[in-house]
Every structure is written in structure tokens, then in C-alpha cells.
């Protein structure tokens, strides 16, 4: 129940003359609590009677109507209370305005920060998606470019067998003759036909590298470690094909594929090619 200065006044016997107990039979809607009465505008108070609850010596709880004198005194003290509250910034017009202004500026700043974060997030996501897409395409391209030429040669042999010819796998395949004019093919023409280029680049299946240093120790300019400390080929020209084959043979996990000789003048390519083909 709300407390007011009127309730406090009821504690003083000398002020009891300002209260009048209302019998239950006289209670109407116009009898309202004094706090409700004081919250009404002057015009709305007409015909209303303020009261408080009291407990009589026989422990009965009754309504007690309050005189206008005591009601006005109570209203005056409520006014004083509101002044004190205003000094403390409560229900203070100026304080409310400053609070509203600060809240608005904080919300604007928050909104601005949110928009900036969203823009940065969208930018970062787009860049990551683009980078991942590019990496996937590069991987695909590398896989296609690194396809085993021996496998390609096998395909070629099988296709030759189908048309009734055979050839040695160690020698490059002759270019297929045009099928439209088989009768015109002569030995000279066959000799002059361009040979297909199946030169394979050397490469390392770096993801399987155990970082054992074997290849690096053989030629530091030809091999190096990447950021994951897994071997890659830096420059195939920085050493001989023989070194490349030796590194492939030394690799404990057989992940170095020497490919084809990059220098046709290097001594003993036939033997090296044979060794390399076992590693390709
Ligand atoms: S020899 Fe093989 S396993 Fe050892 S570092 Fe070189 S690539 Fe890696």
C-alpha cells in the first residue's frame, strides 16, 4: 500500500481530529485513497473524498476520511519531495533531455559501428570465397598439367594396338596418321611427321613429405622447404637431371617424380630416363 504524509500524521493523537472513520454502509466509489486523490487534477477531484486505512484499538481495519487541511499539507510535502528529486536529476526536465540526447548519440554510434562491421565482414567473406575458388582452380590446373605421360602413352599404345600396330614404350610414339587418307602415307611422310611432346615436369607430392632433408642436402638450389616445411622443387635447372633422379631414389617415401630430362645434351639420358620412369 502506498504511504503518504497523511499515514504518518495518523500516528499523532493530536492530529486524529483530521480523520473520520467511515462506516461500511457509507462507502461509495467517491471514497478514494488519498494518494489516488492527489494524483487527480483539480477539476477531477470535485465530489471525491480522500481516505486512508486505519486499524482501530479493537483491531478492526477501517477507512478513515481525511480533512482537506491535512490533504493539502500532504500535497505540499509531496511538492517538496518532487523538488528534492529534481535536484537529484529524477523527473528533471534538463536531466531527461541530456539523457535522451546521450542515448540517441550512443545509438547512432552503435548503428554506425554495426554497419562498418557488416561491410568489413562482407568484404572479408567475398575475398575468402574468391581466394578459395582461385586456389581450387589452380589445384585443378596443376593436377591436369601433372597428369602422368606414361598413362597417356599407355592410352596411345592401346589405341595403336586397336589399329594393328605396336611400338616400344621407351620410344616416343609417332603421330597418328590422318585416317582420312591412309593409302597416301609413305615412310618419308611418317619420318617427317611431328612427334608429340610428352615432356613431363618434375614435381614433388609435397603433402606427403617427411622433411627428412635428403633432397635438400643433395641440392639446396634445386630443392627447398615451403612454409609447412615440406619439400618443393625451386628450380629444376639449378642441377642436373642425374641429381633429380638421385634425389628421387633417395626419397624414403618416393614422392619425388623426376619427369623428363630438361637438358637433352646431358650424358647418359637413356639410363636416367629408365630410372626416372620408375619414379614417375
Ligand atoms: S627426400 Fe623426400 S621426404 Fe625427404 S625431404 Fe625430400 S621430398 Fe621430403
Tab-separated table of C-alpha atoms and ligand atoms in Angstrom:
chain	number	residue	atom	x	y	z
A	1	UNK	CA	0.000	0.000	0.000
A	2	UNK	CA	1.353	3.465	-0.793
A	3	UNK	CA	2.450	5.535	2.220
A	4	UNK	CA	1.937	9.293	2.409
A	5	UNK	CA	2.463	12.059	4.987
A	6	UNK	CA	-1.226	11.537	5.891
A	7	UNK	CA	-0.474	7.995	7.084
A	8	UNK	CA	2.376	9.416	9.125
A	9	UNK	CA	0.100	12.089	10.638
A	10	UNK	CA	-2.291	9.356	11.811
A	11	UNK	CA	0.351	8.267	14.326
A	12	UNK	CA	-0.066	11.531	16.308
A	13	UNK	CA	-3.090	11.629	18.675
A	14	UNK	CA	-3.256	15.434	18.409
A	15	UNK	CA	-3.909	15.098	14.649
A	16	UNK	CA	-6.624	12.452	14.938
A	17	UNK	CA	-9.205	15.167	14.647
A	18	UNK	CA	-8.359	15.300	10.927
A	19	UNK	CA	-9.667	11.749	10.428
A	20	UNK	CA	-13.200	10.428	10.407
A	21	UNK	CA	-13.911	6.676	10.357
A	22	UNK	CA	-16.335	5.843	7.525
A	23	UNK	CA	-18.844	3.068	8.328
A	24	UNK	CA	-19.012	0.346	5.657
A	25	UNK	CA	-22.588	1.310	4.777
A	26	UNK	CA	-21.317	4.763	3.691
A	27	UNK	CA	-18.569	3.536	1.386
A	28	UNK	CA	-19.122	4.653	-2.231
A	29	UNK	CA	-16.972	4.965	-5.377
A	30	UNK	CA	-16.316	8.593	-4.470
A	31	UNK	CA	-14.287	7.493	-1.474
A	32	UNK	CA	-10.777	7.051	-2.882
A	33	UNK	CA	-7.285	6.552	-1.370
A	34	UNK	CA	-5.564	9.838	-0.604
A	35	UNK	CA	-2.637	9.038	-2.952
A	36	UNK	CA	-5.112	8.499	-5.825
A	37	UNK	CA	-6.874	11.712	-4.870
A	38	UNK	CA	-3.623	13.709	-5.010
A	39	UNK	CA	-2.785	12.320	-8.442
A	40	UNK	CA	-6.028	13.749	-9.882
A	41	UNK	CA	-6.235	17.166	-11.487
A	42	UNK	CA	-8.137	19.798	-9.522
A	43	UNK	CA	-11.255	19.513	-11.691
A	44	UNK	CA	-11.410	15.746	-11.294
A	45	UNK	CA	-11.232	15.951	-7.507
A	46	UNK	CA	-14.675	17.504	-7.208
A	47	UNK	CA	-17.047	15.162	-5.337
A	48	UNK	CA	-14.255	12.804	-4.258
A	49	UNK	CA	-13.312	12.127	-0.630
A	50	UNK	CA	-9.774	11.005	0.245
A	51	UNK	CA	-9.253	8.288	2.829
A	52	UNK	CA	-6.546	6.116	4.396
A	53	UNK	CA	-6.735	2.718	6.028
A	54	UNK	CA	-6.510	2.688	9.873
A	55	UNK	CA	-6.522	-0.074	12.489
A	56	UNK	CA	-8.730	0.642	15.491
A	57	UNK	CA	-7.842	-0.456	19.077
A	58	UNK	CA	-10.262	-3.424	18.662
A	59	UNK	CA	-8.045	-4.500	15.667
A	60	UNK	CA	-10.615	-3.693	13.029
A	61	UNK	CA	-9.315	-2.238	9.775
A	62	UNK	CA	-11.414	0.677	8.630
A	63	UNK	CA	-11.381	3.506	6.106
A	64	UNK	CA	-10.824	6.953	7.586
A	65	UNK	CA	-11.743	10.055	5.581
A	66	UNK	CA	-9.119	12.832	5.677
A	67	UNK	CA	-9.799	16.539	6.082
A	68	UNK	CA	-8.901	18.952	3.279
A	69	UNK	CA	-6.416	20.718	5.590
A	70	UNK	CA	-4.371	17.572	6.086
A	71	UNK	CA	-4.752	16.593	2.407
A	72	UNK	CA	-3.336	19.980	1.299
A	73	UNK	CA	-0.484	19.715	3.799
A	74	UNK	CA	0.265	16.302	2.317
A	75	UNK	CA	0.190	17.718	-1.218
A	76	UNK	CA	2.581	20.478	-0.190
A	77	UNK	CA	5.079	17.948	1.162
A	78	UNK	CA	4.784	15.893	-1.993
A	79	UNK	CA	5.761	19.052	-3.874
A	80	UNK	CA	8.845	19.425	-1.643
A	81	UNK	CA	9.701	15.790	-2.345
A	82	UNK	CA	9.489	16.360	-6.089
A	83	UNK	CA	11.815	19.364	-5.799
A	84	UNK	CA	14.396	17.213	-3.975
A	85	UNK	CA	14.012	14.552	-6.664
A	86	UNK	CA	14.602	17.121	-9.397
A	87	UNK	CA	17.794	18.298	-7.679
A	88	UNK	CA	18.955	14.665	-7.833
A	89	UNK	CA	18.146	14.504	-11.574
A	90	UNK	CA	14.973	12.427	-11.198
A	91	UNK	CA	11.982	13.714	-13.183
A	92	UNK	CA	14.190	16.666	-14.086
A	93	UNK	CA	13.436	18.190	-17.473
A	94	UNK	CA	17.059	19.157	-18.191
A	95	UNK	CA	18.486	15.870	-16.956
A	96	UNK	CA	15.907	13.981	-19.034
A	97	UNK	CA	16.877	15.973	-22.128
A	98	UNK	CA	20.607	15.285	-21.638
A	99	UNK	CA	19.891	11.580	-21.033
A	100	UNK	CA	17.793	11.393	-24.194
A	101	UNK	CA	20.490	13.194	-26.203
A	102	UNK	CA	23.232	10.865	-24.936
A	103	UNK	CA	21.118	7.779	-25.620
A	104	UNK	CA	20.415	8.980	-29.169
A	105	UNK	CA	24.063	9.718	-29.900
A	106	UNK	CA	25.129	6.349	-28.435
A	107	UNK	CA	22.548	4.533	-30.581
A	108	UNK	CA	23.729	6.381	-33.700
A	109	UNK	CA	27.334	5.450	-32.949
A	110	UNK	CA	26.320	1.840	-32.334
A	111	UNK	CA	24.431	1.717	-35.635
A	112	UNK	CA	27.426	3.206	-37.475
A	113	UNK	CA	29.769	0.614	-35.913
A	114	UNK	CA	27.354	-2.192	-36.807
A	115	UNK	CA	27.219	-1.065	-40.454
A	116	UNK	CA	31.031	-0.828	-40.630
A	117	UNK	CA	31.404	-4.319	-39.141
A	118	UNK	CA	28.868	-5.750	-41.580
A	119	UNK	CA	30.668	-4.141	-44.529
A	120	UNK	CA	34.045	-5.475	-43.345
A	121	UNK	CA	32.561	-8.920	-42.805
A	122	UNK	CA	31.010	-8.976	-46.293
A	123	UNK	CA	34.312	-7.804	-47.821
A	124	UNK	CA	36.347	-10.438	-45.946
A	125	UNK	CA	33.897	-13.196	-46.858
A	126	UNK	CA	33.941	-12.227	-50.546
A	127	UNK	CA	37.755	-12.153	-50.560
A	128	UNK	CA	37.934	-15.562	-48.840
A	129	UNK	CA	35.457	-17.081	-51.309
A	130	UNK	CA	37.382	-15.662	-54.257
A	131	UNK	CA	40.720	-16.876	-52.850
A	132	UNK	CA	39.333	-20.378	-52.201
A	133	UNK	CA	37.870	-20.513	-55.720
A	134	UNK	CA	41.178	-19.416	-57.245
A	135	UNK	CA	43.105	-21.984	-55.185
A	136	UNK	CA	40.703	-24.733	-56.268
A	137	UNK	CA	41.127	-23.791	-59.928
A	138	UNK	CA	44.912	-23.691	-59.539
A	139	UNK	CA	44.874	-27.136	-57.910
A	140	UNK	CA	42.735	-28.479	-60.729
A	141	UNK	CA	45.015	-26.943	-63.353
A	142	UNK	CA	48.091	-28.388	-61.641
A	143	UNK	CA	46.529	-31.859	-61.488
A	144	UNK	CA	45.641	-31.693	-65.175
A	145	UNK	CA	49.103	-30.419	-66.159
A	146	UNK	CA	50.867	-33.009	-63.994
A	147	UNK	CA	48.978	-35.982	-65.471
A	148	UNK	CA	51.338	-38.940	-65.876
A	149	UNK	CA	52.566	-39.067	-69.501
A	150	UNK	CA	53.205	-42.828	-69.120
A	151	UNK	CA	49.499	-43.215	-68.592
A	152	UNK	CA	48.961	-41.065	-71.675
A	153	UNK	CA	51.465	-43.269	-73.576
A	154	UNK	CA	49.585	-46.379	-72.442
A	155	UNK	CA	46.462	-44.911	-73.869
A	156	UNK	CA	48.361	-44.274	-77.083
A	157	UNK	CA	49.674	-47.888	-77.165
A	158	UNK	CA	46.229	-49.292	-76.642
A	159	UNK	CA	44.876	-47.098	-79.386
A	160	UNK	CA	47.736	-48.226	-81.694
A	161	UNK	CA	47.038	-51.900	-80.871
A	162	UNK	CA	43.478	-51.417	-81.925
A	163	UNK	CA	44.601	-50.347	-85.420
A	164	UNK	CA	47.093	-53.263	-85.640
A	165	UNK	CA	50.419	-51.524	-84.819
A	166	UNK	CA	52.875	-51.958	-81.939
A	167	UNK	CA	55.719	-49.849	-80.640
A	168	UNK	CA	58.331	-49.823	-77.895
A	169	UNK	CA	57.192	-47.837	-74.804
A	170	UNK	CA	60.669	-46.435	-74.298
A	171	UNK	CA	60.473	-44.552	-77.588
A	172	UNK	CA	58.085	-41.714	-78.128
A	173	UNK	CA	55.004	-42.534	-80.130
A	174	UNK	CA	54.770	-41.394	-83.713
A	175	UNK	CA	51.986	-39.016	-84.525
A	176	UNK	CA	48.827	-40.793	-85.642
A	177	UNK	CA	48.406	-40.664	-89.348
A	178	UNK	CA	45.374	-38.935	-90.705
A	179	UNK	CA	42.684	-41.596	-91.079
A	180	UNK	CA	41.057	-39.946	-93.996
A	181	UNK	CA	43.882	-40.793	-96.443
A	182	UNK	CA	45.646	-43.967	-95.235
A	183	UNK	CA	46.777	-45.027	-98.748
A	184	UNK	CA	48.908	-41.904	-99.259
A	185	UNK	CA	51.142	-42.455	-96.171
A	186	UNK	CA	54.776	-43.109	-97.182
A	187	UNK	CA	57.881	-43.912	-94.991
A	188	UNK	CA	59.221	-40.408	-95.721
A	189	UNK	CA	55.980	-38.842	-94.702
A	190	UNK	CA	55.942	-40.875	-91.472
A	191	UNK	CA	59.527	-39.796	-90.670
A	192	UNK	CA	58.658	-36.163	-91.291
A	193	UNK	CA	55.532	-36.279	-89.097
A	194	UNK	CA	55.931	-34.135	-85.912
A	195	UNK	CA	56.442	-36.144	-82.713
A	196	UNK	CA	54.029	-35.409	-79.851
A	197	UNK	CA	55.538	-33.561	-76.963
A	198	UNK	CA	55.080	-35.577	-73.758
A	199	UNK	CA	57.725	-33.762	-71.735
A	200	UNK	CA	56.772	-34.055	-68.098
A	201	UNK	CA	57.867	-31.563	-65.472
A	202	UNK	CA	59.492	-32.787	-62.312
A	203	UNK	CA	57.313	-32.443	-59.204
A	204	UNK	CA	57.033	-33.465	-55.584
A	205	UNK	CA	53.926	-34.698	-53.794
A	206	UNK	CA	54.802	-32.237	-51.029
A	207	UNK	CA	51.851	-33.072	-48.774
A	208	UNK	CA	53.475	-36.482	-48.063
A	209	UNK	CA	56.974	-35.110	-47.393
A	210	UNK	CA	58.511	-36.242	-44.092
A	211	UNK	CA	61.092	-33.384	-44.083
A	212	UNK	CA	63.983	-35.834	-43.931
A	213	UNK	CA	66.415	-33.398	-45.669
A	214	UNK	CA	67.687	-35.994	-48.195
A	215	UNK	CA	66.768	-33.994	-51.286
A	216	UNK	CA	67.700	-30.637	-49.723
A	217	UNK	CA	71.149	-31.937	-48.804
A	218	UNK	CA	71.639	-33.135	-52.376
A	219	UNK	CA	71.000	-29.744	-53.966
A	220	UNK	CA	69.852	-26.774	-51.939
A	221	UNK	CA	69.242	-24.650	-55.010
A	222	UNK	CA	67.037	-27.224	-56.662
A	223	UNK	CA	65.015	-28.192	-53.576
A	224	UNK	CA	63.707	-26.162	-50.652
A	225	UNK	CA	61.095	-26.370	-47.936
A	226	UNK	CA	57.803	-24.469	-48.177
A	227	UNK	CA	56.027	-22.748	-45.268
A	228	UNK	CA	54.788	-26.126	-43.994
A	229	UNK	CA	58.388	-27.434	-44.046
A	230	UNK	CA	57.626	-29.778	-46.884
A	231	UNK	CA	59.924	-30.086	-49.854
A	232	UNK	CA	59.192	-28.437	-53.192
A	233	UNK	CA	61.266	-28.021	-56.370
A	234	UNK	CA	62.570	-24.459	-56.610
A	235	UNK	CA	64.447	-24.566	-59.880
A	236	UNK	CA	64.810	-27.696	-61.946
A	237	UNK	CA	67.611	-26.015	-63.946
A	238	UNK	CA	69.665	-25.495	-60.779
A	239	UNK	CA	71.045	-29.025	-61.019
A	240	UNK	CA	71.381	-31.965	-63.352
A	241	UNK	CA	68.728	-34.481	-64.256
A	242	UNK	CA	71.010	-37.094	-62.672
A	243	UNK	CA	70.750	-35.228	-59.338
A	244	UNK	CA	66.986	-35.125	-59.697
A	245	UNK	CA	66.862	-38.902	-60.265
A	246	UNK	CA	69.287	-39.490	-57.364
A	247	UNK	CA	67.048	-37.413	-55.068
A	248	UNK	CA	64.011	-39.414	-56.231
A	249	UNK	CA	65.820	-42.643	-55.398
A	250	UNK	CA	66.950	-41.304	-52.022
A	251	UNK	CA	63.500	-40.067	-51.001
A	252	UNK	CA	62.275	-42.501	-48.300
A	253	UNK	CA	58.619	-42.019	-49.248
A	254	UNK	CA	59.145	-41.964	-53.053
A	255	UNK	CA	57.323	-38.722	-53.657
A	256	UNK	CA	59.885	-37.065	-55.955
A	257	UNK	CA	58.915	-37.555	-59.604
A	258	UNK	CA	61.848	-36.539	-61.871
A	259	UNK	CA	59.736	-36.169	-65.006
A	260	UNK	CA	61.673	-35.916	-68.273
A	261	UNK	CA	65.258	-34.582	-68.771
A	262	UNK	CA	65.225	-30.833	-69.265
A	263	UNK	CA	68.660	-30.919	-70.943
A	264	UNK	CA	68.821	-33.353	-73.878
A	265	UNK	CA	72.660	-32.973	-74.022
A	266	UNK	CA	73.140	-34.388	-70.532
A	267	UNK	CA	75.289	-37.583	-70.654
A	268	UNK	CA	73.552	-40.944	-70.295
A	269	UNK	CA	69.901	-39.776	-70.613
A	270	UNK	CA	68.642	-43.215	-71.702
A	271	UNK	CA	69.724	-44.892	-68.468
A	272	UNK	CA	68.451	-41.932	-66.434
A	273	UNK	CA	65.129	-41.931	-68.231
A	274	UNK	CA	64.703	-45.571	-67.389
A	275	UNK	CA	65.474	-44.895	-63.736
A	276	UNK	CA	63.229	-41.844	-63.741
A	277	UNK	CA	60.320	-43.671	-65.336
A	278	UNK	CA	60.237	-45.988	-62.329
A	279	UNK	CA	59.761	-42.894	-60.140
A	280	UNK	CA	57.337	-41.004	-62.348
B	1	LIG	S1	63.714	-36.668	-49.636
B	1	LIG	FE1	61.508	-36.888	-49.828
B	1	LIG	S2	60.749	-36.953	-47.762
B	1	LIG	FE2	62.861	-36.227	-47.644
B	1	LIG	S3	62.691	-34.012	-47.670
B	1	LIG	FE3	62.969	-34.616	-49.769
B	1	LIG	S4	60.883	-34.891	-50.549
B	1	LIG	FE4	60.720	-34.827	-48.354
